[in-house]
Amino acid sequence: MAFTRRRALLGLAAFSIGACRSKQTPPSPVDGLRWKDLSFTPEEERALVLAAPSTRPLPVLVALHGRGESGRGLEVGAFAWRDDYGLDRIDRRLLAPPLTGVDLEGFVRPDRLAQMNDSLAKHPYEGLVVACPYTPVVADRSEKGAAPFGRFVTDVLLPRVRAEAKASSDRAATGIDGVSMGGRLALFVGFAHPEIFGAVGALQPALKPEEAPVFAKLARAAMDRQPFALRIVSSDDDPFLPAVRALSAALAEEKVPHQLVVTPGPHDYAWNRGPGGAEMLLWHERVLRGLPAP
């Protein structure tokens, strides 16, 4: 395996894109009922997996965290979606709708909240297996630089998660997403492996406007190989919003089907705990079950 934790940490200084600010909350213990803690050797990787009991194989979502946790060790990164971004809370709320503005930390418009609750009323949320690996800072910010981590996700992480959680192995039931730096990597990995992922998403992806044509061409080439669902999400006060809008325009120019959602809110932990996590879980659960997305 070409990428290692040591290389990832060395790349921290070279990675110039801003992301969520660091937090100092130590990881809490794993309860073992809804979460599985997986270690990997010799890849020097770790993943926390949301795997609630289910009577049938659930779809699988790979969720990548932001830069703020990448320099603080494997455990902090792997636990970020649970401990820093509140994924467990929003998953439980989706299981017991309707959602409220409080559930989304106040960062929601009435029409969007109504769309989400209408979708939940028509088709109850059944959950996902969510694999949350430590996400490295990659010094080479190109598609080539993301490739080693992508191979870990496709060749090592997904087979292990499917076996441990008895999850679906179907491409149509497999998605990838991430926030900020993780959103950027999710796009690279998803576009490189359309044979693996039936859905690709990104939350506030850490992009530059001038990179939009590059990502759009990668998306077009991937769609030509095997079509998949694609969505990007940003917020009014996200510094990457201009780049996200530029990407959406470039995708439209390349005739790549996709959805763009822009919510209220900042580029911060509060947004991750509100619309970030809720939009990610609900969209992937709908799409990976073959249901219409809100």
Short mmCIF file of C-alpha atoms in Angstrom, two decimals:
data_model
loop_
_atom_site.label_atom_id
_atom_site.label_comp_id
_atom_site.label_asym_id
_atom_site.label_seq_id
_atom_site.Cartn_x
_atom_site.Cartn_y
_atom_site.Cartn_z
CA MET A 1 0.00 0.00 0.00
CA ALA A 2 1.59 3.22 -1.19
CA PHE A 3 0.05 5.63 1.27
CA THR A 4 0.87 5.50 4.98
CA ARG A 5 -0.10 7.51 7.98
CA ARG A 6 3.40 8.99 8.10
CA ARG A 7 3.12 10.26 4.53
CA ALA A 8 -0.34 11.60 5.22
CA LEU A 9 0.85 13.60 8.21
CA LEU A 10 3.88 14.90 6.33
CA GLY A 11 1.49 16.15 3.69
CA LEU A 12 -0.39 18.27 6.23
CA ALA A 13 1.97 21.20 5.91
CA ALA A 14 1.83 21.13 2.14
CA PHE A 15 -1.96 21.08 1.84
CA SER A 16 -3.02 24.69 1.40
CA ILE A 17 -6.82 24.40 1.40
CA GLY A 18 -8.63 25.57 4.51
CA ALA A 19 -11.23 23.39 6.19
CA CYS A 20 -13.08 22.91 9.46
CA ARG A 21 -11.22 24.16 12.49
CA SER A 22 -9.69 21.66 14.90
CA LYS A 23 -11.48 20.48 18.04
CA GLN A 24 -9.96 19.01 21.17
CA THR A 25 -12.72 16.62 22.28
CA PRO A 26 -11.16 13.20 23.07
CA PRO A 27 -12.89 10.22 21.44
CA SER A 28 -15.45 8.45 23.62
CA PRO A 29 -15.62 4.65 23.92
CA VAL A 30 -17.31 2.55 21.25
CA ASP A 31 -20.59 1.06 22.52
CA GLY A 32 -20.37 -2.01 20.29
CA LEU A 33 -24.11 -2.04 19.60
CA ARG A 34 -24.39 0.47 16.76
CA TRP A 35 -20.70 1.07 16.04
CA LYS A 36 -17.75 -1.13 15.06
CA ASP A 37 -14.13 -0.01 15.47
CA LEU A 38 -11.91 -1.46 12.72
CA SER A 39 -8.12 -1.36 12.48
CA PHE A 40 -6.11 -2.25 9.39
CA THR A 41 -2.54 -3.50 9.00
CA PRO A 42 -0.15 -2.86 7.35
CA GLU A 43 -2.06 0.11 5.90
CA GLU A 44 -1.91 2.03 9.22
CA GLU A 45 -5.58 2.89 8.94
CA ARG A 46 -8.65 2.86 11.15
CA ALA A 47 -12.39 3.21 10.61
CA LEU A 48 -15.44 3.57 12.80
CA VAL A 49 -18.51 1.96 11.23
CA LEU A 50 -22.14 2.72 11.98
CA ALA A 51 -23.75 -0.70 11.67
CA ALA A 52 -27.08 -0.80 13.48
CA PRO A 53 -28.84 -4.19 13.57
CA SER A 54 -31.00 -4.85 10.52
CA THR A 55 -33.07 -7.72 9.17
CA ARG A 56 -31.62 -7.21 5.67
CA PRO A 57 -28.29 -6.15 4.15
CA LEU A 58 -28.15 -2.36 4.24
CA PRO A 59 -26.54 -0.06 1.67
CA VAL A 60 -23.00 1.12 2.43
CA LEU A 61 -21.83 4.73 2.55
CA VAL A 62 -18.17 5.72 2.90
CA ALA A 63 -18.08 9.08 4.73
CA LEU A 64 -14.82 11.06 4.77
CA HIS A 65 -14.06 13.70 7.41
CA GLY A 66 -12.44 17.12 7.02
CA ARG A 67 -8.92 18.37 7.44
CA GLY A 68 -9.37 19.46 11.07
CA GLU A 69 -9.10 15.88 12.35
CA SER A 70 -6.44 14.58 9.96
CA GLY A 71 -3.42 15.76 11.91
CA ARG A 72 -4.61 14.46 15.28
CA GLY A 73 -4.25 10.71 14.87
CA LEU A 74 -6.11 7.75 13.44
CA GLU A 75 -8.65 7.49 16.25
CA VAL A 76 -9.67 11.15 16.20
CA GLY A 77 -10.12 11.06 12.44
CA ALA A 78 -12.01 7.78 12.37
CA PHE A 79 -14.30 8.95 15.19
CA ALA A 80 -14.94 12.41 13.69
CA TRP A 81 -18.33 11.70 12.13
CA ARG A 82 -19.62 10.23 15.38
CA ASP A 83 -18.03 12.47 18.00
CA ASP A 84 -17.47 15.82 16.28
CA TYR A 85 -20.18 15.79 13.60
CA GLY A 86 -23.01 14.12 15.54
CA LEU A 87 -23.83 11.44 12.97
CA ASP A 88 -25.41 9.10 15.50
CA ARG A 89 -27.87 11.76 16.63
CA ILE A 90 -29.02 12.71 13.15
CA ASP A 91 -29.31 9.05 12.13
CA ARG A 92 -31.63 8.43 15.08
CA ARG A 93 -33.70 11.50 14.20
CA LEU A 94 -34.14 10.30 10.62
CA LEU A 95 -35.47 7.06 12.05
CA ALA A 96 -38.08 9.01 14.05
CA PRO A 97 -39.33 11.87 11.86
CA PRO A 98 -40.42 14.56 11.34
CA LEU A 99 -37.21 16.55 11.39
CA THR A 100 -37.29 20.03 12.92
CA GLY A 101 -35.21 23.13 12.46
CA VAL A 102 -33.56 22.35 15.79
CA ASP A 103 -32.39 18.98 14.44
CA LEU A 104 -30.62 20.87 11.65
CA GLU A 105 -29.05 23.38 14.04
CA GLY A 106 -31.34 26.06 12.58
CA PHE A 107 -29.58 25.95 9.19
CA VAL A 108 -32.56 25.07 7.00
CA ARG A 109 -35.15 26.84 4.89
CA PRO A 110 -38.81 25.91 5.40
CA ASP A 111 -39.24 24.59 1.86
CA ARG A 112 -36.20 22.30 2.15
CA LEU A 113 -37.32 20.99 5.54
CA ALA A 114 -40.74 20.24 4.05
CA GLN A 115 -39.13 18.36 1.15
CA MET A 116 -37.07 16.21 3.51
CA ASN A 117 -40.04 15.43 5.77
CA ASP A 118 -42.27 14.67 2.78
CA SER A 119 -39.70 12.14 1.57
CA LEU A 120 -39.53 10.54 5.03
CA ALA A 121 -43.33 10.37 5.24
CA LYS A 122 -43.58 8.59 1.89
CA HIS A 123 -40.70 6.18 2.51
CA PRO A 124 -39.50 5.64 6.10
CA TYR A 125 -35.75 5.89 6.56
CA GLU A 126 -34.25 2.41 7.00
CA GLY A 127 -30.64 3.35 7.71
CA LEU A 128 -27.24 2.75 6.20
CA VAL A 129 -23.97 1.10 7.08
CA VAL A 130 -21.67 4.14 7.27
CA ALA A 131 -17.92 3.52 7.09
CA CYS A 132 -15.94 6.45 8.49
CA PRO A 133 -12.23 5.93 7.80
CA TYR A 134 -9.36 8.12 8.87
CA THR A 135 -8.93 10.49 5.93
CA PRO A 136 -5.34 11.56 5.19
CA VAL A 137 -4.14 14.94 4.02
CA VAL A 138 -2.72 14.23 0.58
CA ALA A 139 0.17 16.48 -0.47
CA ASP A 140 -0.50 15.85 -4.16
CA ARG A 141 -3.95 17.41 -4.60
CA SER A 142 -4.50 15.84 -8.02
CA GLU A 143 -6.45 12.76 -9.07
CA LYS A 144 -3.15 10.87 -9.06
CA GLY A 145 -2.44 11.92 -5.47
CA ALA A 146 -5.82 10.64 -4.32
CA ALA A 147 -5.42 7.25 -6.04
CA PRO A 148 -3.60 5.36 -3.23
CA PHE A 149 -6.25 6.30 -0.68
CA GLY A 150 -8.91 5.38 -3.22
CA ARG A 151 -7.40 1.91 -3.56
CA PHE A 152 -7.52 1.50 0.21
CA VAL A 153 -11.21 2.41 0.20
CA THR A 154 -12.17 0.11 -2.66
CA ASP A 155 -9.83 -2.84 -2.09
CA VAL A 156 -9.47 -2.97 1.69
CA LEU A 157 -12.10 -0.90 3.52
CA LEU A 158 -15.24 -1.85 1.61
CA PRO A 159 -14.67 -5.64 1.61
CA ARG A 160 -13.95 -5.57 5.35
CA VAL A 161 -16.98 -3.40 6.16
CA ARG A 162 -19.30 -5.54 4.07
CA ALA A 163 -18.10 -8.68 5.82
CA GLU A 164 -18.20 -7.22 9.34
CA ALA A 165 -21.60 -5.54 8.97
CA LYS A 166 -23.20 -8.10 6.63
CA ALA A 167 -23.95 -5.18 4.31
CA SER A 168 -24.95 -5.11 0.67
CA SER A 169 -22.20 -5.75 -1.87
CA ASP A 170 -24.14 -4.29 -4.80
CA ARG A 171 -22.63 -1.34 -6.66
CA ALA A 172 -26.07 0.28 -6.78
CA ALA A 173 -26.16 0.20 -2.98
CA THR A 174 -22.69 1.71 -2.42
CA GLY A 175 -21.95 5.41 -2.05
CA ILE A 176 -19.15 7.77 -1.09
CA ASP A 177 -19.31 11.28 0.36
CA GLY A 178 -17.29 13.61 2.55
CA VAL A 179 -17.02 17.09 3.97
CA SER A 180 -14.54 19.82 2.98
CA MET A 181 -11.19 18.09 2.33
CA GLY A 182 -13.08 14.79 2.57
CA GLY A 183 -15.56 16.04 -0.02
CA ARG A 184 -12.73 16.75 -2.43
CA LEU A 185 -11.32 13.27 -1.91
CA ALA A 186 -14.79 11.70 -2.24
CA LEU A 187 -15.16 13.26 -5.69
CA PHE A 188 -11.74 12.03 -6.79
CA VAL A 189 -12.30 8.50 -5.48
CA GLY A 190 -15.87 8.28 -6.73
CA PHE A 191 -14.99 9.53 -10.22
CA ALA A 192 -12.06 7.12 -10.39
CA HIS A 193 -14.24 4.13 -9.48
CA PRO A 194 -17.72 4.38 -11.05
CA GLU A 195 -17.69 0.58 -11.19
CA ILE A 196 -17.73 0.59 -7.36
CA PHE A 197 -20.01 3.50 -6.43
CA GLY A 198 -23.60 3.99 -7.47
CA ALA A 199 -23.74 7.38 -5.73
CA VAL A 200 -21.11 10.09 -5.25
CA GLY A 201 -21.58 13.18 -3.11
CA ALA A 202 -19.61 16.02 -1.57
CA LEU A 203 -20.40 18.43 1.27
CA GLN A 204 -18.75 21.85 1.04
CA PRO A 205 -15.91 20.29 -1.00
CA ALA A 206 -12.56 22.07 -0.70
CA LEU A 207 -12.17 23.19 -4.30
CA LYS A 208 -10.92 26.25 -6.16
CA PRO A 209 -13.09 27.79 -8.91
CA GLU A 210 -10.38 27.22 -11.51
CA GLU A 211 -10.45 23.50 -10.73
CA ALA A 212 -14.11 23.14 -11.70
CA PRO A 213 -13.47 22.17 -15.36
CA VAL A 214 -11.00 19.47 -14.25
CA PHE A 215 -13.50 17.85 -11.89
CA ALA A 216 -16.30 18.17 -14.45
CA LYS A 217 -14.26 16.38 -17.11
CA LEU A 218 -13.43 13.61 -14.62
CA ALA A 219 -17.13 13.29 -13.84
CA ARG A 220 -18.02 13.15 -17.54
CA ALA A 221 -15.45 10.42 -18.20
CA ALA A 222 -16.70 8.45 -15.19
CA MET A 223 -20.33 8.79 -16.26
CA ASP A 224 -19.39 7.53 -19.71
CA ARG A 225 -17.93 4.41 -18.11
CA GLN A 226 -20.88 3.74 -15.80
CA PRO A 227 -23.59 6.22 -14.77
CA PHE A 228 -24.07 7.10 -11.10
CA ALA A 229 -26.03 9.58 -8.99
CA LEU A 230 -24.10 12.78 -8.21
CA ARG A 231 -24.80 15.58 -5.76
CA ILE A 232 -22.87 18.50 -4.26
CA VAL A 233 -23.98 20.46 -1.19
CA SER A 234 -22.78 23.82 0.08
CA SER A 235 -24.04 26.67 2.27
CA ASP A 236 -24.50 30.42 2.08
CA ASP A 237 -21.44 31.18 4.22
CA ASP A 238 -19.21 28.40 2.92
CA PRO A 239 -15.98 29.93 1.53
CA PHE A 240 -16.02 27.17 -1.10
CA LEU A 241 -19.50 28.13 -2.36
CA PRO A 242 -18.16 30.02 -5.43
CA ALA A 243 -16.12 26.96 -6.37
CA VAL A 244 -19.10 24.66 -5.82
CA ARG A 245 -21.27 26.84 -8.05
CA ALA A 246 -18.51 26.87 -10.65
CA LEU A 247 -18.37 23.07 -10.49
CA SER A 248 -22.13 22.81 -10.95
CA ALA A 249 -21.92 25.09 -13.99
CA ALA A 250 -19.03 23.06 -15.44
CA LEU A 251 -20.95 19.83 -14.87
CA ALA A 252 -23.92 21.29 -16.69
CA GLU A 253 -21.67 22.31 -19.58
CA GLU A 254 -20.36 18.73 -19.75
CA LYS A 255 -23.98 17.51 -19.59
CA VAL A 256 -23.34 15.59 -16.36
CA PRO A 257 -26.61 15.00 -14.44
CA HIS A 258 -26.27 16.19 -10.85
CA GLN A 259 -28.04 17.92 -8.00
CA LEU A 260 -26.84 21.08 -6.24
CA VAL A 261 -28.18 21.96 -2.79
CA VAL A 262 -27.27 25.19 -0.97
CA THR A 263 -28.42 25.55 2.63
CA PRO A 264 -28.01 28.33 5.17
CA GLY A 265 -25.00 28.09 7.45
CA PRO A 266 -21.22 28.35 7.85
CA HIS A 267 -18.29 26.05 7.05
CA ASP A 268 -18.09 24.68 10.58
CA TYR A 269 -18.92 21.87 12.97
CA ALA A 270 -22.41 23.21 13.62
CA TRP A 271 -23.25 22.85 9.92
CA ASN A 272 -21.80 19.32 9.86
CA ARG A 273 -24.02 18.38 12.81
CA GLY A 274 -27.09 19.85 11.14
CA PRO A 275 -27.71 19.93 7.39
CA GLY A 276 -24.36 18.35 6.53
CA GLY A 277 -25.02 15.00 8.18
CA ALA A 278 -28.77 15.03 7.55
CA GLU A 279 -28.47 15.81 3.83
CA MET A 280 -25.75 13.21 3.39
CA LEU A 281 -27.55 10.36 5.16
CA LEU A 282 -30.98 11.02 3.69
CA TRP A 283 -29.80 11.50 0.10
CA HIS A 284 -27.65 8.38 0.04
CA GLU A 285 -30.26 6.25 1.80
CA ARG A 286 -32.84 7.30 -0.78
CA VAL A 287 -30.61 6.90 -3.85
CA LEU A 288 -28.99 3.65 -2.73
CA ARG A 289 -32.42 2.13 -2.16
CA GLY A 290 -33.57 3.24 -5.60
CA LEU A 291 -35.93 5.87 -4.19
CA PRO A 292 -36.41 9.47 -5.39
CA ALA A 293 -34.18 11.96 -3.58
CA PRO A 294 -35.79 15.00 -1.93
#
